[in-house]
Amino acid sequence: MDPKLLLCLPQGDELFNPLNTMFIQMACILVFSQLFYLLLKPCGQAGPVAQILAGIVLSPVLLSRIPKVKEFFLQKNAADYYSFFSFALRTSFMFLIGLEVDLHFMRRNFKKAAVITLSSFLVCGLLSFASLMLFIPLFGIKEDYFTFFLVLLVTLTNTASPVVVRSIADWKLNTSEIGRLTISCALFIELSNVVLYTVIIAFISGSMIGTLFLFLFATGSLILINSFLAPWLPKRNPKEKYLSKAETLVFFIFLLIIGITIESYDVNSSVSVFTIGIMFPRQGKTHRTLIQRLSYPIHEFVLPVYFGYIGFRFSIIALTKRFYLGLAIIVIVTIVGKFIGVISACMYLKIPKKYWLFLPTILSVKGHVGLLLLDSNYSEKKWWTTTIHDMMVAALVITTLVSGVLASFLLKAREKDFAYEKTSLESHNTNEELRVLSCAYGVRHARGAISLVSALSGSRGASDPFTPLLMHLVPLPKKRKSELMYHEHDEDGGNTNGDDEFGTNEGLEINDSIDSFAKDSKILIQQVKLVTQMLNMHEEICNATEDLRVSIVFLPFHKHQRIDGKTTNDGELFRQMNRNVLRHAPCSIGIFVDRNITGFQQPHGFDSVQHVAALFFGGPDDREALALCKWLANNTLIHLTVIQFVSEESKAETPVGNAMTRDNNEVFMEVLGRNQTEQETDRSFLEEFYNRFVTTGQVGFIEKLVSNGPHTLTILREIGEMYSLFVVGKSRGDCPMTVRMKDWEECPELGTVGDFLASSLDVNASVLVVQRQRHSHDSFIDD
């Protein structure tokens, strides 16, 4: 068969069908990008760099210089047919970015992102004006200097948020403070550039924008429609894990209609689409379905093609020496402007110096805003030539490549500065973000985890920085494993790993519990699903703690309370998994013995205040447990009492309550930094906690004098029914107050006190046993 017929190429005077060229271009970009990614990944390069290089390989600079390849890839008027397809791709990934953005973080760090954006704009604007003085004589521009200045300004200032988002994800920084701040700054800069781009187009067309009302009305209307559709559609099929694909398509069709309407009035729809995504209802099945349906195709297909198309536009064949000089000036001025602007903002905001080079480097990457501007109709501008267009596009591509490569090398060279900081709760300030990961095998464990989240979040609904995550653990009978977010699973067959069939019913019930809690409390719990063999599950959990950068992990106890109040053993495999996590976890661990019938209940929706006791004997684990109680103390639905057990033989002469009051945590941290004995450290920590919470009336304080282990057991039995939750540390070394308690120990992984509270018939409360993260120099007490 004739190759032209096989590829549906035009025959004679037949009309040109651009789909063949477009799809083959995409296929080539995907193949080359995957090849480059495999080669560059060991060097730490992010995916966008490999994908842009793939586009350059296919561009007129390399393969498209071959006559046959050029004849196929660069056919006349082909670009005109791609406008709608590129618009659909741009709409999809801007909507997804809006869905995935961390709203709580952006609100908390609005000032930082705004200052960095403004500083970057001011410096790049000044350098754009200075560069204009060079470019006017260099390119022989004799009129309309202002439009050229605006084009130059957008070219220098813009940052491609999709490139930043994808790069940060590839480097596993999307859960870190600096990674999320970088994404927020990129979004602020890009959206500001879209507004500036719209002004430029209005200025070029010679008329002011008269469609602002339409823009706001269309965006607001779809936000309102989504707010009704999002909670209504899941009610039609409550037993389904996700919305149907037809129902999902409805949202995307509405989105395209709004986008097309706005674009038809020469207004860029990126801001509108992003706003619709960011305002979409976050809790519930609808949001989970859209994330699941869009994430895989956009991250694995749309964005690689988009990045590859940036490289495909690269062409420097027609440039002369003066345009090469202009190209070099634009690249240098762009990077220098970002560095001066961003570093100045970092100095003002007192951002740590270790991030000063990384932030401006990654924020220098360019993207679709610059390309949209360069592709606009400048037919009335005599200075706008094909050569200037190619020079500007080449500047965008080179700047993005240079910035991406430099950022990856900075990360590689200073890997420790960006690594997961393994800090304990003891040194964690309540003003800092608390990230907790709760593990659950089923809905019973999930409800207990939700109760802990509810308690730690505060009575005002996570008023302090608080990010709860829940990991659904699904043991595999065979040797298969995959750690997947919910959006990476598709019960209709889209899941390439085939693990979605496991834990489906439990997953549906867990979803319902989380959605119900989010509706009542306005607290969003991020969900992760882990499907793996039971023997390897502790390794996957430990890896997840580093990737998710959590401060503490809550594990379910291997026994559960039945309806009749008795306990049932779920199996030794579950117990062994907990023991393995305790040994290897890079963060603090809490084992939650949930007595869901007689013990601790979810504070949100509970009729009365619950009484919680923190038992303090001394030692690093008890300090860690008491540190966790700082978040419980901020919940008005919980009455916390600290019970300090003091040995009669070593009772201090000065009670804790009479200690000198410390004004702030800096004094406390200074004390801990000295070379102290364990007892002195315990006392310093307890005094700081007392002065902060007890003297203000937030927390109660009781001191118990004990002589030995049996005496301690007697006291624990006496208070066993007074509280709904006991919080205690796991290990405390050779403590005289717990001596001889190990004689009847059943679960050493809970420690002596925790084991008694979990197994005693005299205690009806739930128990949370906390172990501080183990450092390499710590001696681990074997369970």
mmCIF file of N, CA and C in Angstrom, residues 615-671:
data_model
loop_
_atom_site.group_PDB
_atom_site.id
_atom_site.type_symbol
_atom_site.label_atom_id
_atom_site.label_comp_id
_atom_site.label_asym_id
_atom_site.label_seq_id
_atom_site.Cartn_x
_atom_site.Cartn_y
_atom_site.Cartn_z
ATOM 1 N N LEU A 615 -0.039 10.512 81.058
ATOM 2 C CA LEU A 615 0.739 9.938 82.161
ATOM 3 C C LEU A 615 2.217 10.213 81.930
ATOM 4 N N PHE A 616 2.871 10.835 82.913
ATOM 5 C CA PHE A 616 4.271 11.230 82.742
ATOM 6 C C PHE A 616 5.124 10.597 83.831
ATOM 7 N N PHE A 617 5.977 9.657 83.421
ATOM 8 C CA PHE A 617 6.930 9.022 84.327
ATOM 9 C C PHE A 617 8.338 9.567 84.112
ATOM 10 N N GLY A 618 8.602 10.040 82.889
ATOM 11 C CA GLY A 618 9.919 10.532 82.537
ATOM 12 C C GLY A 618 10.515 9.735 81.399
ATOM 13 N N GLY A 619 11.460 10.333 80.705
ATOM 14 C CA GLY A 619 12.091 9.676 79.575
ATOM 15 C C GLY A 619 11.658 10.314 78.260
ATOM 16 N N PRO A 620 12.397 10.049 77.173
ATOM 17 C CA PRO A 620 12.103 10.685 75.876
ATOM 18 C C PRO A 620 10.733 10.345 75.313
ATOM 19 N N ASP A 621 10.266 9.107 75.491
ATOM 20 C CA ASP A 621 8.957 8.745 74.955
ATOM 21 C C ASP A 621 7.824 9.447 75.699
ATOM 22 N N ASP A 622 7.965 9.587 77.019
ATOM 23 C CA ASP A 622 6.945 10.311 77.781
ATOM 24 C C ASP A 622 6.937 11.791 77.417
ATOM 25 N N ARG A 623 8.117 12.351 77.168
ATOM 26 C CA ARG A 623 8.162 13.755 76.729
ATOM 27 C C ARG A 623 7.499 13.906 75.360
ATOM 28 N N GLU A 624 7.713 12.922 74.489
ATOM 29 C CA GLU A 624 7.091 12.979 73.162
ATOM 30 C C GLU A 624 5.578 12.876 73.278
ATOM 31 N N ALA A 625 5.096 12.009 74.180
ATOM 32 C CA ALA A 625 3.654 11.870 74.387
ATOM 33 C C ALA A 625 3.065 13.163 74.930
ATOM 34 N N LEU A 626 3.763 13.785 75.873
ATOM 35 C CA LEU A 626 3.272 15.041 76.429
ATOM 36 C C LEU A 626 3.345 16.161 75.391
ATOM 37 N N ALA A 627 4.349 16.112 74.509
ATOM 38 C CA ALA A 627 4.446 17.107 73.434
ATOM 39 C C ALA A 627 3.243 17.004 72.499
ATOM 40 N N LEU A 628 2.815 15.769 72.204
ATOM 41 C CA LEU A 628 1.630 15.587 71.359
ATOM 42 C C LEU A 628 0.388 16.187 72.021
ATOM 43 N N CYS A 629 0.369 16.160 73.350
ATOM 44 C CA CYS A 629 -0.790 16.689 74.080
ATOM 45 C C CYS A 629 -0.919 18.203 73.963
ATOM 46 N N LYS A 630 0.120 18.885 73.461
ATOM 47 C CA LYS A 630 0.010 20.330 73.260
ATOM 48 C C LYS A 630 -1.100 20.650 72.269
ATOM 49 N N TRP A 631 -1.309 19.762 71.294
ATOM 50 C CA TRP A 631 -2.393 19.983 70.325
ATOM 51 C C TRP A 631 -3.739 19.587 70.923
ATOM 52 N N LEU A 632 -3.742 18.585 71.794
ATOM 53 C CA LEU A 632 -4.987 18.216 72.469
ATOM 54 C C LEU A 632 -5.447 19.331 73.410
ATOM 55 N N ALA A 633 -4.479 20.035 74.000
ATOM 56 C CA ALA A 633 -4.817 21.087 74.959
ATOM 57 C C ALA A 633 -5.549 22.248 74.297
ATOM 58 N N ASN A 634 -5.376 22.410 72.988
ATOM 59 C CA ASN A 634 -6.028 23.515 72.274
ATOM 60 C C ASN A 634 -7.452 23.188 71.848
ATOM 61 N N ASN A 635 -7.917 21.985 72.172
ATOM 62 C CA ASN A 635 -9.271 21.576 71.813
ATOM 63 C C ASN A 635 -10.187 21.773 73.021
ATOM 64 N N THR A 636 -11.147 22.678 72.882
ATOM 65 C CA THR A 636 -12.053 22.975 74.010
ATOM 66 C C THR A 636 -13.021 21.844 74.299
ATOM 67 N N LEU A 637 -13.119 20.865 73.400
ATOM 68 C CA LEU A 637 -13.990 19.718 73.626
ATOM 69 C C LEU A 637 -13.283 18.621 74.426
ATOM 70 N N ILE A 638 -12.036 18.878 74.809
ATOM 71 C CA ILE A 638 -11.245 17.905 75.567
ATOM 72 C C ILE A 638 -10.710 18.571 76.820
ATOM 73 N N HIS A 639 -10.876 17.904 77.947
ATOM 74 C CA HIS A 639 -10.268 18.367 79.190
ATOM 75 C C HIS A 639 -9.069 17.473 79.479
ATOM 76 N N LEU A 640 -7.891 18.052 79.348
ATOM 77 C CA LEU A 640 -6.641 17.301 79.494
ATOM 78 C C LEU A 640 -6.096 17.469 80.905
ATOM 79 N N THR A 641 -5.672 16.347 81.482
ATOM 80 C CA THR A 641 -5.035 16.351 82.806
ATOM 81 C C THR A 641 -3.693 15.637 82.698
ATOM 82 N N VAL A 642 -2.642 16.298 83.153
ATOM 83 C CA VAL A 642 -1.314 15.686 83.185
ATOM 84 C C VAL A 642 -1.115 15.080 84.569
ATOM 85 N N ILE A 643 -0.824 13.783 84.591
ATOM 86 C CA ILE A 643 -0.586 13.089 85.854
ATOM 87 C C ILE A 643 0.887 12.706 85.907
ATOM 88 N N GLN A 644 1.626 13.375 86.771
ATOM 89 C CA GLN A 644 3.050 13.096 86.915
ATOM 90 C C GLN A 644 3.267 12.085 88.037
ATOM 91 N N PHE A 645 3.931 10.995 87.708
ATOM 92 C CA PHE A 645 4.275 9.969 88.697
ATOM 93 C C PHE A 645 5.691 10.251 89.199
ATOM 94 N N VAL A 646 5.795 10.435 90.522
ATOM 95 C CA VAL A 646 7.084 10.784 91.130
ATOM 96 C C VAL A 646 7.447 9.708 92.140
ATOM 97 N N SER A 647 8.669 9.241 92.048
ATOM 98 C CA SER A 647 9.144 8.231 92.996
ATOM 99 C C SER A 647 9.343 8.857 94.370
ATOM 100 N N GLU A 648 8.905 8.168 95.394
ATOM 101 C CA GLU A 648 9.042 8.679 96.751
ATOM 102 C C GLU A 648 10.512 8.837 97.141
ATOM 103 N N GLU A 649 11.379 8.034 96.552
ATOM 104 C CA GLU A 649 12.792 8.080 96.917
ATOM 105 C C GLU A 649 13.502 9.279 96.312
ATOM 106 N N SER A 650 13.018 9.744 95.146
ATOM 107 C CA SER A 650 13.730 10.816 94.447
ATOM 108 C C SER A 650 12.872 12.060 94.267
ATOM 109 N N LYS A 651 11.905 12.288 95.175
ATOM 110 C CA LYS A 651 11.027 13.444 95.047
ATOM 111 C C LYS A 651 11.845 14.723 95.181
ATOM 112 N N ALA A 652 11.671 15.611 94.247
ATOM 113 C CA ALA A 652 12.399 16.890 94.260
ATOM 114 C C ALA A 652 11.862 17.789 95.359
ATOM 115 N N GLU A 653 12.738 18.607 95.866
ATOM 116 C CA GLU A 653 12.327 19.518 96.936
ATOM 117 C C GLU A 653 11.396 20.607 96.414
ATOM 118 N N THR A 654 11.627 21.071 95.213
ATOM 119 C CA THR A 654 10.805 22.144 94.644
ATOM 120 C C THR A 654 9.802 21.561 93.681
ATOM 121 N N PRO A 655 8.489 21.715 93.938
ATOM 122 C CA PRO A 655 7.486 21.202 92.999
ATOM 123 C C PRO A 655 7.586 21.893 91.648
ATOM 124 N N VAL A 656 7.085 21.186 90.631
ATOM 125 C CA VAL A 656 7.130 21.745 89.282
ATOM 126 C C VAL A 656 6.376 23.052 89.203
ATOM 127 N N GLY A 657 5.234 23.135 89.862
ATOM 128 C CA GLY A 657 4.398 24.323 89.759
ATOM 129 C C GLY A 657 5.049 25.570 90.310
ATOM 130 N N ASN A 658 6.079 25.447 91.176
ATOM 131 C CA ASN A 658 6.736 26.613 91.745
ATOM 132 C C ASN A 658 7.966 27.041 90.962
ATOM 133 N N ALA A 659 8.184 26.373 89.820
ATOM 134 C CA ALA A 659 9.366 26.700 89.019
ATOM 135 C C ALA A 659 9.220 28.071 88.377
ATOM 136 N N MET A 660 10.347 28.638 88.040
ATOM 137 C CA MET A 660 10.324 29.961 87.412
ATOM 138 C C MET A 660 9.631 29.890 86.055
ATOM 139 N N THR A 661 8.740 30.834 85.785
ATOM 140 C CA THR A 661 7.985 30.861 84.526
ATOM 141 C C THR A 661 8.886 31.304 83.387
ATOM 142 N N ARG A 662 8.800 30.577 82.288
ATOM 143 C CA ARG A 662 9.541 30.953 81.089
ATOM 144 C C ARG A 662 8.623 31.736 80.158
ATOM 145 N N ASP A 663 9.168 32.779 79.583
ATOM 146 C CA ASP A 663 8.326 33.654 78.756
ATOM 147 C C ASP A 663 8.025 33.048 77.400
ATOM 148 N N ASN A 664 8.937 32.285 76.857
ATOM 149 C CA ASN A 664 8.702 31.722 75.532
ATOM 150 C C ASN A 664 9.503 30.443 75.366
ATOM 151 N N ASN A 665 9.328 29.854 74.191
ATOM 152 C CA ASN A 665 9.963 28.557 73.939
ATOM 153 C C ASN A 665 11.456 28.665 73.705
ATOM 154 N N GLU A 666 11.964 29.882 73.426
ATOM 155 C CA GLU A 666 13.378 30.008 73.129
ATOM 156 C C GLU A 666 14.225 29.643 74.353
ATOM 157 N N VAL A 667 13.747 30.041 75.530
ATOM 158 C CA VAL A 667 14.468 29.689 76.747
ATOM 159 C C VAL A 667 14.470 28.181 76.940
ATOM 160 N N PHE A 668 13.315 27.591 76.667
ATOM 161 C CA PHE A 668 13.181 26.141 76.810
ATOM 162 C C PHE A 668 14.115 25.394 75.862
ATOM 163 N N MET A 669 14.180 25.851 74.613
ATOM 164 C CA MET A 669 15.050 25.182 73.643
ATOM 165 C C MET A 669 16.513 25.351 74.037
ATOM 166 N N GLU A 670 16.834 26.523 74.653
ATOM 167 C CA GLU A 670 18.201 26.749 75.088
ATOM 168 C C GLU A 670 18.581 25.778 76.198
ATOM 169 N N VAL A 671 17.618 25.522 77.105
ATOM 170 C CA VAL A 671 17.871 24.590 78.198
ATOM 171 C C VAL A 671 18.108 23.189 77.664
#
